[in-house]
């Protein structure tokens, strides 16, 4: 029985993770659950999974939640510090980090420093502090296993292979809802259009990132640290059907790919059961339905965010933290409909150009760069 903490349990990945747990009675025990502010759903989850404790980061308006959880026999904690605390809780095997944004970084670091395994959906952790996080994991014997479907695919292709055998990593990208939309039209893209992803149902932030292709940029940076492969060897290939989740080309020219229907429960389950596999009843691939798979190069002129992510990774230091924080603020503003879709890359670009460069990204510098970029973007938006 693997004992789990699920951070961000009320989100898209969190709910899918709990679905995987329910699919395998006796395989997992949920010890902790944590969420930002959805007390109702957290309570429902506590009723179903009987964790030892739950954390709600934002204190609820009504004060009777503590009593209600207590009646279930569940300890009720609030605040960001409590969330980081449970990420290193005793009697635990795997921490699922399904938090969105750089807010997930402290919990990842804490769990890895405790020598735990982190099943990581929170790609922002590796974008803002990839070098720090991976070196801390090595130092304290912590393990990172990806949940992101592309990285799960690469991980699966690399089982039994050495890093020296890798020629390149090929991250596939659906291309998002605007693959065929003219760039001249980007200023007119509405929020509703940007939230309609062709292949995946996900949280709002990552759905917008998928529309700008910033998501793929963040994934390039995530791959760089997760697999310790230099940026020149990480390629992006647009594949609209999202059936091939990514590929590895080896030095002898052989290519391995991982395929499956787009369903996040599969990479989540693999991260939780690795190195084993467990049978399930999730939908299966039907090759009659998928007679054709298409591929094309990404358009970096049209999808500027992907180019900016490559540039930030090449620059290194605190640049990726600035890229990420500026993007988070710009996306939030777009979600509130205070800026246009085409302003997102402009704001990220401006932040990257204006930030004070720091080659060495320790925790304090990363936090400072993150804070600076958020203030900068908010100021630009206010005008
Ligand atoms: P979501 O918005 O649906 O859920 C986010 C979760 O994080 C919620 O439970 C929320 O309560 C919690 N949260 C938000 N802010 C927080 C904070 N400050 N402190 C603590 N908790 C906070 O997002 P999602 O789609 O589930 O994505 C989660 C992460 O997984 C993101 O990093 C995303 O890039 C990554 N990811 C998601 C998918 C997907 O299919 N949804 C696929 C690959 C990777
Ligand atoms: Mg992905």
Short mmCIF file of C-alpha atoms and ligand atoms in Angstrom, two decimals:
data_model
loop_
_atom_site.label_atom_id
_atom_site.label_comp_id
_atom_site.label_asym_id
_atom_site.label_seq_id
_atom_site.Cartn_x
_atom_site.Cartn_y
_atom_site.Cartn_z
CA UNK A 1 0.00 0.00 0.00
CA UNK A 2 1.50 3.35 -1.06
CA UNK A 3 0.69 6.25 1.22
CA UNK A 4 -0.07 9.49 -0.63
CA UNK A 5 -0.39 13.20 -0.06
CA UNK A 6 -2.29 14.97 -2.85
CA UNK A 7 -1.57 18.69 -3.02
CA UNK A 8 -4.03 20.55 -5.22
CA UNK A 9 -6.60 17.77 -4.79
CA UNK A 10 -9.52 19.94 -5.95
CA UNK A 11 -8.03 20.72 -9.38
CA UNK A 12 -8.09 18.79 -12.64
CA UNK A 13 -4.99 16.68 -11.90
CA UNK A 14 -5.96 16.30 -8.21
CA UNK A 15 -9.42 14.95 -9.06
CA UNK A 16 -7.96 12.61 -11.69
CA UNK A 17 -5.40 11.38 -9.13
CA UNK A 18 -8.17 10.52 -6.68
CA UNK A 19 -9.97 8.76 -9.50
CA UNK A 20 -6.85 6.61 -10.06
CA UNK A 21 -6.76 5.85 -6.31
CA UNK A 22 -10.41 4.72 -6.39
CA UNK A 23 -9.72 2.53 -9.42
CA UNK A 24 -7.26 0.44 -7.39
CA UNK A 25 -8.75 -0.44 -4.00
CA UNK A 26 -6.04 -1.56 -1.60
CA UNK A 27 -3.15 -0.12 -3.64
CA UNK A 28 -3.09 3.40 -2.17
CA UNK A 29 -3.92 5.17 1.05
CA UNK A 30 -4.63 8.91 1.01
CA UNK A 31 -2.96 10.40 4.08
CA UNK A 32 -3.16 14.13 3.30
CA UNK A 33 -5.18 16.34 0.98
CA UNK A 34 -4.54 20.02 0.31
CA UNK A 35 -6.26 22.70 -1.76
CA UNK A 36 -6.33 26.44 -2.13
CA UNK A 37 -9.91 27.53 -1.36
CA UNK A 38 -12.56 25.03 -2.43
CA UNK A 39 -13.65 23.87 1.04
CA UNK A 40 -16.81 22.13 -0.21
CA UNK A 41 -14.96 19.80 -2.58
CA UNK A 42 -12.16 19.22 -0.09
CA UNK A 43 -14.77 18.16 2.48
CA UNK A 44 -16.42 15.76 0.00
CA UNK A 45 -13.00 14.26 -0.75
CA UNK A 46 -12.29 13.90 2.97
CA UNK A 47 -15.58 12.01 3.39
CA UNK A 48 -14.61 9.61 0.61
CA UNK A 49 -10.91 9.09 1.36
CA UNK A 50 -10.60 9.60 5.16
CA UNK A 51 -7.20 11.34 5.19
CA UNK A 52 -5.42 12.01 8.46
CA UNK A 53 -5.40 15.76 7.80
CA UNK A 54 -6.41 18.32 5.17
CA UNK A 55 -5.01 21.76 4.41
CA UNK A 56 -6.97 24.66 2.98
CA UNK A 57 -4.43 27.35 2.08
CA UNK A 58 -6.90 30.23 2.23
CA UNK A 59 -8.75 30.40 5.56
CA UNK A 60 -12.46 29.90 4.89
CA UNK A 61 -14.92 32.72 5.58
CA UNK A 62 -17.17 30.52 7.68
CA UNK A 63 -15.56 29.18 10.83
CA UNK A 64 -17.47 25.91 11.21
CA UNK A 65 -15.31 23.99 8.71
CA UNK A 66 -12.89 23.00 11.43
CA UNK A 67 -15.76 21.40 13.42
CA UNK A 68 -17.15 19.63 10.36
CA UNK A 69 -13.80 18.06 9.49
CA UNK A 70 -13.26 17.16 13.14
CA UNK A 71 -16.54 15.22 13.12
CA UNK A 72 -15.11 13.17 10.25
CA UNK A 73 -12.02 12.50 12.36
CA UNK A 74 -9.91 14.64 10.01
CA UNK A 75 -7.54 17.31 11.26
CA UNK A 76 -8.18 20.68 9.55
CA UNK A 77 -5.23 23.02 8.91
CA UNK A 78 -4.99 26.32 7.05
CA UNK A 79 -2.22 28.41 5.49
CA UNK A 80 0.61 27.92 3.00
CA UNK A 81 3.04 26.89 5.77
CA UNK A 82 0.79 23.97 6.78
CA UNK A 83 0.78 22.79 3.17
CA UNK A 84 4.58 22.73 3.09
CA UNK A 85 4.58 20.93 6.45
CA UNK A 86 2.40 18.06 5.24
CA UNK A 87 4.56 17.72 2.11
CA UNK A 88 7.18 16.27 4.45
CA UNK A 89 4.71 14.49 6.74
CA UNK A 90 5.68 11.27 8.46
CA UNK A 91 4.46 7.86 7.23
CA UNK A 92 4.21 8.85 3.61
CA UNK A 93 5.61 7.47 0.36
CA UNK A 94 4.56 9.75 -2.50
CA UNK A 95 3.62 13.42 -2.67
CA UNK A 96 1.48 14.25 -5.70
CA UNK A 97 2.11 17.90 -6.48
CA UNK A 98 -0.90 19.04 -8.52
CA UNK A 99 -0.74 22.69 -7.49
CA UNK A 100 -0.79 25.25 -10.30
CA UNK A 101 1.98 27.84 -10.60
CA UNK A 102 5.19 28.74 -8.78
CA UNK A 103 3.19 28.41 -5.53
CA UNK A 104 3.97 24.67 -5.79
CA UNK A 105 7.74 25.10 -5.48
CA UNK A 106 8.18 25.16 -1.65
CA UNK A 107 6.21 21.92 -1.22
CA UNK A 108 8.25 20.10 -3.89
CA UNK A 109 11.50 21.22 -2.30
CA UNK A 110 10.37 20.25 1.20
CA UNK A 111 9.28 16.75 0.14
CA UNK A 112 12.49 16.10 -1.82
CA UNK A 113 14.62 17.29 1.09
CA UNK A 114 12.79 14.73 3.20
CA UNK A 115 13.91 12.05 0.73
CA UNK A 116 10.35 11.42 -0.49
CA UNK A 117 9.11 10.68 -4.00
CA UNK A 118 7.31 13.55 -5.70
CA UNK A 119 4.89 12.72 -8.51
CA UNK A 120 5.12 16.07 -10.23
CA UNK A 121 2.35 17.68 -12.27
CA UNK A 122 3.43 21.15 -11.11
CA UNK A 123 5.84 21.80 -14.00
CA UNK A 124 6.37 25.38 -12.76
CA UNK A 125 8.50 23.87 -9.95
CA UNK A 126 11.13 22.84 -12.51
CA UNK A 127 10.76 25.94 -14.64
CA UNK A 128 11.49 28.42 -11.87
CA UNK A 129 14.16 26.44 -10.01
CA UNK A 130 15.08 23.35 -12.02
CA UNK A 131 18.76 23.33 -11.11
CA UNK A 132 18.14 23.88 -7.41
CA UNK A 133 15.33 21.32 -7.20
CA UNK A 134 17.21 18.56 -9.01
CA UNK A 135 20.42 19.13 -7.07
CA UNK A 136 18.52 19.11 -3.74
CA UNK A 137 16.80 15.87 -4.79
CA UNK A 138 20.18 14.27 -5.49
CA UNK A 139 21.64 15.51 -2.21
CA UNK A 140 18.76 14.25 -0.03
CA UNK A 141 17.80 11.09 -1.93
CA UNK A 142 14.46 12.45 -3.12
CA UNK A 143 12.92 11.21 -6.37
CA UNK A 144 10.99 13.15 -9.02
CA UNK A 145 8.59 11.28 -11.29
CA UNK A 146 6.73 13.26 -13.95
CA UNK A 147 2.95 13.32 -14.34
CA UNK A 148 3.00 15.69 -17.33
CA UNK A 149 2.01 13.40 -20.23
CA UNK A 150 4.97 14.32 -22.48
CA UNK A 151 7.48 13.75 -19.73
CA UNK A 152 5.80 10.55 -18.64
CA UNK A 153 6.15 9.41 -22.26
CA UNK A 154 9.86 10.31 -22.32
CA UNK A 155 10.34 8.63 -18.93
CA UNK A 156 8.71 5.46 -20.23
CA UNK A 157 10.83 5.51 -23.41
CA UNK A 158 13.97 5.88 -21.28
CA UNK A 159 13.39 2.92 -18.95
CA UNK A 160 16.45 0.72 -19.34
CA UNK A 161 18.35 3.31 -21.43
CA UNK A 162 21.36 5.39 -20.44
CA UNK A 163 21.49 9.17 -20.78
CA UNK A 164 24.51 8.86 -23.09
CA UNK A 165 22.31 7.02 -25.62
CA UNK A 166 19.97 9.99 -26.07
CA UNK A 167 20.36 11.92 -29.34
CA UNK A 168 17.28 14.08 -28.79
CA UNK A 169 14.03 14.39 -26.92
CA UNK A 170 11.04 15.14 -29.14
CA UNK A 171 8.19 16.75 -27.21
CA UNK A 172 4.92 16.57 -29.11
CA UNK A 173 2.46 19.48 -28.98
CA UNK A 174 -1.17 19.51 -30.09
CA UNK A 175 -0.66 23.06 -31.36
CA UNK A 176 -3.66 24.23 -29.33
CA UNK A 177 -6.88 25.78 -30.61
CA UNK A 178 -5.12 28.45 -32.75
CA UNK A 179 -2.79 26.26 -34.79
CA UNK A 180 -4.55 27.31 -37.97
CA UNK A 181 -5.53 30.83 -36.95
CA UNK A 182 -3.64 33.69 -38.67
CA UNK A 183 -1.37 35.70 -36.39
CA UNK A 184 -3.01 38.93 -37.57
CA UNK A 185 -6.18 37.62 -35.91
CA UNK A 186 -4.65 36.96 -32.48
CA UNK A 187 -5.73 40.34 -31.04
CA UNK A 188 -9.37 39.33 -31.56
CA UNK A 189 -9.18 35.95 -29.80
CA UNK A 190 -11.77 35.75 -27.02
CA UNK A 191 -11.40 34.10 -23.61
CA UNK A 192 -14.05 31.51 -24.50
CA UNK A 193 -12.13 30.54 -27.67
CA UNK A 194 -8.83 30.27 -25.80
CA UNK A 195 -10.42 28.06 -23.13
CA UNK A 196 -11.62 25.54 -25.74
CA UNK A 197 -8.70 23.09 -26.04
CA UNK A 198 -9.10 20.54 -28.87
CA UNK A 199 -7.85 17.42 -27.02
CA UNK A 200 -7.61 17.92 -23.24
CA UNK A 201 -9.82 19.16 -20.39
CA UNK A 202 -7.56 20.92 -17.87
CA UNK A 203 -7.37 23.79 -15.39
CA UNK A 204 -7.80 27.31 -16.79
CA UNK A 205 -4.18 28.46 -16.49
CA UNK A 206 -2.66 25.52 -18.36
CA UNK A 207 -5.43 25.72 -20.97
CA UNK A 208 -4.41 29.30 -21.81
CA UNK A 209 -0.74 28.24 -21.75
CA UNK A 210 -1.63 25.56 -24.29
CA UNK A 211 -3.26 28.16 -26.53
CA UNK A 212 -0.16 30.43 -26.51
CA UNK A 213 2.18 27.40 -26.64
CA UNK A 214 3.85 28.72 -23.47
CA UNK A 215 2.87 25.35 -22.02
CA UNK A 216 5.23 23.65 -24.49
CA UNK A 217 7.93 26.17 -23.62
CA UNK A 218 7.54 25.39 -19.92
CA UNK A 219 7.71 21.70 -20.82
CA UNK A 220 10.99 22.17 -22.71
CA UNK A 221 12.48 23.68 -19.54
CA UNK A 222 10.89 20.93 -17.42
CA UNK A 223 12.48 18.28 -19.69
CA UNK A 224 15.88 19.94 -19.53
CA UNK A 225 16.04 19.45 -15.75
CA UNK A 226 14.11 16.23 -15.41
CA UNK A 227 16.30 14.35 -17.89
CA UNK A 228 19.46 16.45 -17.63
CA UNK A 229 19.59 16.96 -21.39
CA UNK A 230 20.93 20.22 -22.89
CA UNK A 231 18.52 22.59 -24.63
CA UNK A 232 19.98 21.87 -28.12
CA UNK A 233 18.74 18.31 -27.83
CA UNK A 234 15.16 19.16 -26.90
CA UNK A 235 12.85 19.53 -29.89
CA UNK A 236 9.16 20.35 -30.24
CA UNK A 237 7.00 18.74 -32.91
CA UNK A 238 3.37 19.70 -33.51
CA UNK A 239 1.16 16.60 -33.63
CA UNK A 240 -2.50 17.68 -33.61
CA UNK A 241 -4.01 14.31 -32.63
CA UNK A 242 -2.13 14.04 -29.27
CA UNK A 243 -1.80 10.26 -29.66
CA UNK A 244 2.01 10.15 -29.57
CA UNK A 245 2.76 11.76 -26.21
CA UNK A 246 6.48 12.25 -26.98
CA UNK A 247 9.51 10.41 -28.41
CA UNK A 248 13.19 9.78 -27.78
CA UNK A 249 15.64 9.51 -30.66
CA UNK A 250 18.76 7.54 -29.71
CA UNK A 251 22.33 7.91 -31.01
CA UNK A 252 21.88 4.95 -33.38
CA UNK A 253 18.87 6.61 -35.04
CA UNK A 254 16.29 4.38 -33.37
CA UNK A 255 13.22 6.23 -32.11
CA UNK A 256 10.94 5.15 -29.27
CA UNK A 257 7.51 6.72 -28.87
CA UNK A 258 4.82 6.32 -26.24
CA UNK A 259 1.22 6.31 -27.49
CA UNK A 260 -2.22 6.27 -25.96
CA UNK A 261 -5.53 8.10 -25.96
CA UNK A 262 -5.30 11.52 -24.30
CA UNK A 263 -6.30 10.71 -20.68
CA UNK A 264 -4.23 12.12 -17.81
CA UNK A 265 -5.16 9.19 -15.57
CA UNK A 266 -2.64 7.07 -17.46
CA UNK A 267 0.49 9.18 -16.73
CA UNK A 268 -0.82 9.82 -13.19
CA UNK A 269 -1.21 6.10 -12.57
CA UNK A 270 2.21 5.35 -14.02
CA UNK A 271 3.82 7.93 -11.73
CA UNK A 272 2.08 6.35 -8.73
CA UNK A 273 2.89 2.73 -9.58
CA UNK A 274 6.36 3.17 -11.18
CA UNK A 275 8.28 0.96 -11.80
CA UNK A 276 5.28 -1.40 -11.84
CA UNK A 277 2.18 -1.19 -14.00
CA UNK A 278 -1.37 -1.97 -12.89
CA UNK A 279 -4.26 -3.09 -15.13
CA UNK A 280 -7.21 -0.68 -15.50
CA UNK A 281 -10.41 -0.14 -17.49
CA UNK A 282 -9.53 3.28 -18.93
CA UNK A 283 -10.43 3.87 -22.63
CA UNK A 284 -8.05 2.11 -25.05
CA UNK A 285 -6.48 3.05 -28.36
CA UNK A 286 -8.52 2.06 -31.39
CA UNK A 287 -6.28 2.09 -34.47
CA UNK A 288 -9.29 1.98 -36.82
CA UNK A 289 -10.23 5.40 -35.52
CA UNK A 290 -6.72 6.86 -35.89
CA UNK A 291 -5.60 5.97 -39.40
CA UNK A 292 -3.56 9.12 -39.80
CA UNK A 293 -1.15 10.92 -37.53
CA UNK A 294 0.11 14.35 -38.63
CA UNK A 295 3.28 16.27 -37.79
CA UNK A 296 4.57 19.78 -38.45
CA UNK A 297 7.23 22.16 -37.16
CA UNK A 298 6.05 24.73 -34.61
CA UNK A 299 5.74 28.32 -35.86
CA UNK A 300 7.92 30.38 -33.51
CA UNK A 301 6.97 33.66 -35.21
CA UNK A 302 3.32 33.06 -34.48
CA UNK A 303 3.75 31.44 -31.07
CA UNK A 304 6.23 33.84 -29.54
CA UNK A 305 5.88 32.34 -26.03
CA UNK A 306 7.58 29.13 -27.15
CA UNK A 307 10.52 31.10 -28.55
CA UNK A 308 10.77 33.16 -25.33
CA UNK A 309 10.88 29.99 -23.23
CA UNK A 310 13.78 28.62 -25.31
CA UNK A 311 15.57 31.96 -24.92
CA UNK A 312 15.03 32.04 -21.15
CA UNK A 313 16.35 28.48 -20.82
CA UNK A 314 19.45 29.37 -22.87
CA UNK A 315 20.02 32.45 -20.73
CA UNK A 316 19.59 30.40 -17.54
CA UNK A 317 19.93 31.77 -14.00
CA UNK A 318 16.80 33.62 -12.93
CA UNK A 319 15.46 34.16 -16.49
CA UNK A 320 13.11 31.12 -16.44
CA UNK A 321 11.66 32.28 -13.08
CA UNK A 322 10.97 35.69 -14.64
CA UNK A 323 9.43 34.07 -17.72
CA UNK A 324 7.16 31.96 -15.52
CA UNK A 325 6.04 34.68 -13.12
CA UNK A 326 5.41 37.21 -15.90
CA UNK A 327 3.40 34.57 -17.74
CA UNK A 328 1.34 33.67 -14.64
CA UNK A 329 0.41 37.32 -14.11
CA UNK A 330 -0.35 37.92 -17.79
CA UNK A 331 -2.51 34.79 -17.99
CA UNK A 332 -4.43 35.78 -14.85
CA UNK A 333 -5.06 39.19 -16.40
CA UNK A 334 -6.29 37.56 -19.62
CA UNK A 335 -8.55 35.25 -17.58
CA UNK A 336 -10.01 38.34 -15.89
CA UNK A 337 -10.38 39.86 -19.39
CA UNK A 338 -8.23 42.88 -18.55
CA UNK A 339 -5.73 42.25 -21.38
CA UNK A 340 -5.95 40.78 -24.89
CA UNK A 341 -4.60 37.36 -25.87
CA UNK A 342 -1.78 38.87 -27.98
CA UNK A 343 -0.57 40.94 -25.02
CA UNK A 344 0.54 37.83 -23.10
CA UNK A 345 3.79 37.30 -25.09
CA UNK A 346 4.46 41.05 -25.15
CA UNK A 347 4.34 41.29 -21.36
CA UNK A 348 6.56 38.22 -20.90
CA UNK A 349 9.04 39.55 -23.45
CA UNK A 350 9.16 42.97 -21.76
CA UNK A 351 9.78 41.37 -18.36
CA UNK A 352 12.61 39.23 -19.76
CA UNK A 353 14.23 42.27 -21.36
CA UNK A 354 13.98 44.47 -18.28
CA UNK A 355 14.96 42.05 -15.50
CA UNK A 356 18.28 42.24 -13.74
CA UNK A 357 20.21 39.12 -14.66
CA UNK A 358 21.44 36.70 -12.02
CA UNK A 359 23.43 33.73 -13.27
CA UNK A 360 23.09 31.73 -10.07
CA UNK A 361 19.48 30.92 -9.17
CA UNK A 362 19.40 30.08 -5.45
CA UNK A 363 16.08 30.06 -3.61
CA UNK A 364 16.21 33.72 -2.50
CA UNK A 365 17.12 34.98 -5.96
CA UNK A 366 14.36 32.90 -7.54
CA UNK A 367 11.80 34.33 -5.09
CA UNK A 368 13.07 37.87 -5.72
CA UNK A 369 12.96 37.42 -9.52
CA UNK A 370 9.46 35.94 -9.27
CA UNK A 371 8.24 38.86 -7.14
CA UNK A 372 9.89 41.45 -9.38
CA UNK A 373 8.34 40.00 -12.56
CA UNK A 374 4.85 39.92 -11.02
CA UNK A 375 5.10 43.57 -9.94
CA UNK A 376 6.50 44.57 -13.32
CA UNK A 377 3.67 42.94 -15.27
CA UNK A 378 0.97 44.32 -12.94
CA UNK A 379 2.45 47.79 -13.38
CA UNK A 380 2.54 47.46 -17.18
CA UNK A 381 -1.11 46.39 -17.17
CA UNK A 382 -2.16 49.30 -14.95
CA UNK A 383 -0.31 51.49 -17.45
P1 LIG B 1 -6.28 23.42 -11.63
O1 LIG B 1 -6.41 24.88 -11.70
O2 LIG B 1 -7.41 22.59 -12.12
O3 LIG B 1 -5.98 22.98 -10.12
C1 LIG B 1 -5.01 23.61 -9.35
C2 LIG B 1 -5.01 23.07 -7.94
O4 LIG B 1 -4.00 23.79 -7.22
C3 LIG B 1 -6.33 23.29 -7.18
O5 LIG B 1 -6.57 22.18 -6.35
C4 LIG B 1 -6.05 24.53 -6.33
O6 LIG B 1 -6.78 24.50 -5.11
C5 LIG B 1 -4.57 24.38 -6.06
N1 LIG B 1 -3.91 25.68 -5.85
C6 LIG B 1 -4.00 26.79 -6.63
N2 LIG B 1 -3.24 27.78 -6.11
C7 LIG B 1 -2.67 27.29 -4.99
C8 LIG B 1 -1.79 27.82 -4.02
N3 LIG B 1 -1.36 29.09 -4.07
N4 LIG B 1 -1.40 27.01 -3.01
C9 LIG B 1 -1.85 25.75 -2.93
N5 LIG B 1 -2.68 25.20 -3.82
C10 LIG B 1 -3.09 25.96 -4.83
O7 LIG B 1 -4.93 23.05 -12.41
P2 LIG B 1 -4.54 21.67 -13.12
O8 LIG B 1 -4.98 21.69 -14.52
O9 LIG B 1 -4.94 20.50 -12.27
O10 LIG B 1 -2.96 21.79 -13.15
C11 LIG B 1 -2.15 21.58 -12.00
C12 LIG B 1 -0.70 21.48 -12.44
O11 LIG B 1 -0.55 20.33 -13.26
C13 LIG B 1 -0.21 22.67 -13.26
O12 LIG B 1 1.13 22.91 -12.97
C14 LIG B 1 -0.33 22.17 -14.70
O13 LIG B 1 0.59 22.79 -15.55
C15 LIG B 1 0.01 20.70 -14.52
N6 LIG B 1 -0.55 19.82 -15.55
C16 LIG B 1 -1.88 19.72 -15.71
C17 LIG B 1 -2.42 18.89 -16.68
C18 LIG B 1 -3.91 18.71 -16.83
O14 LIG B 1 -4.34 17.88 -17.63
N7 LIG B 1 -4.73 19.42 -16.11
C19 LIG B 1 -1.55 18.17 -17.52
C20 LIG B 1 -0.18 18.29 -17.35
C21 LIG B 1 0.32 19.12 -16.34
MG1 LIG B 2 1.94 18.30 -21.00
#
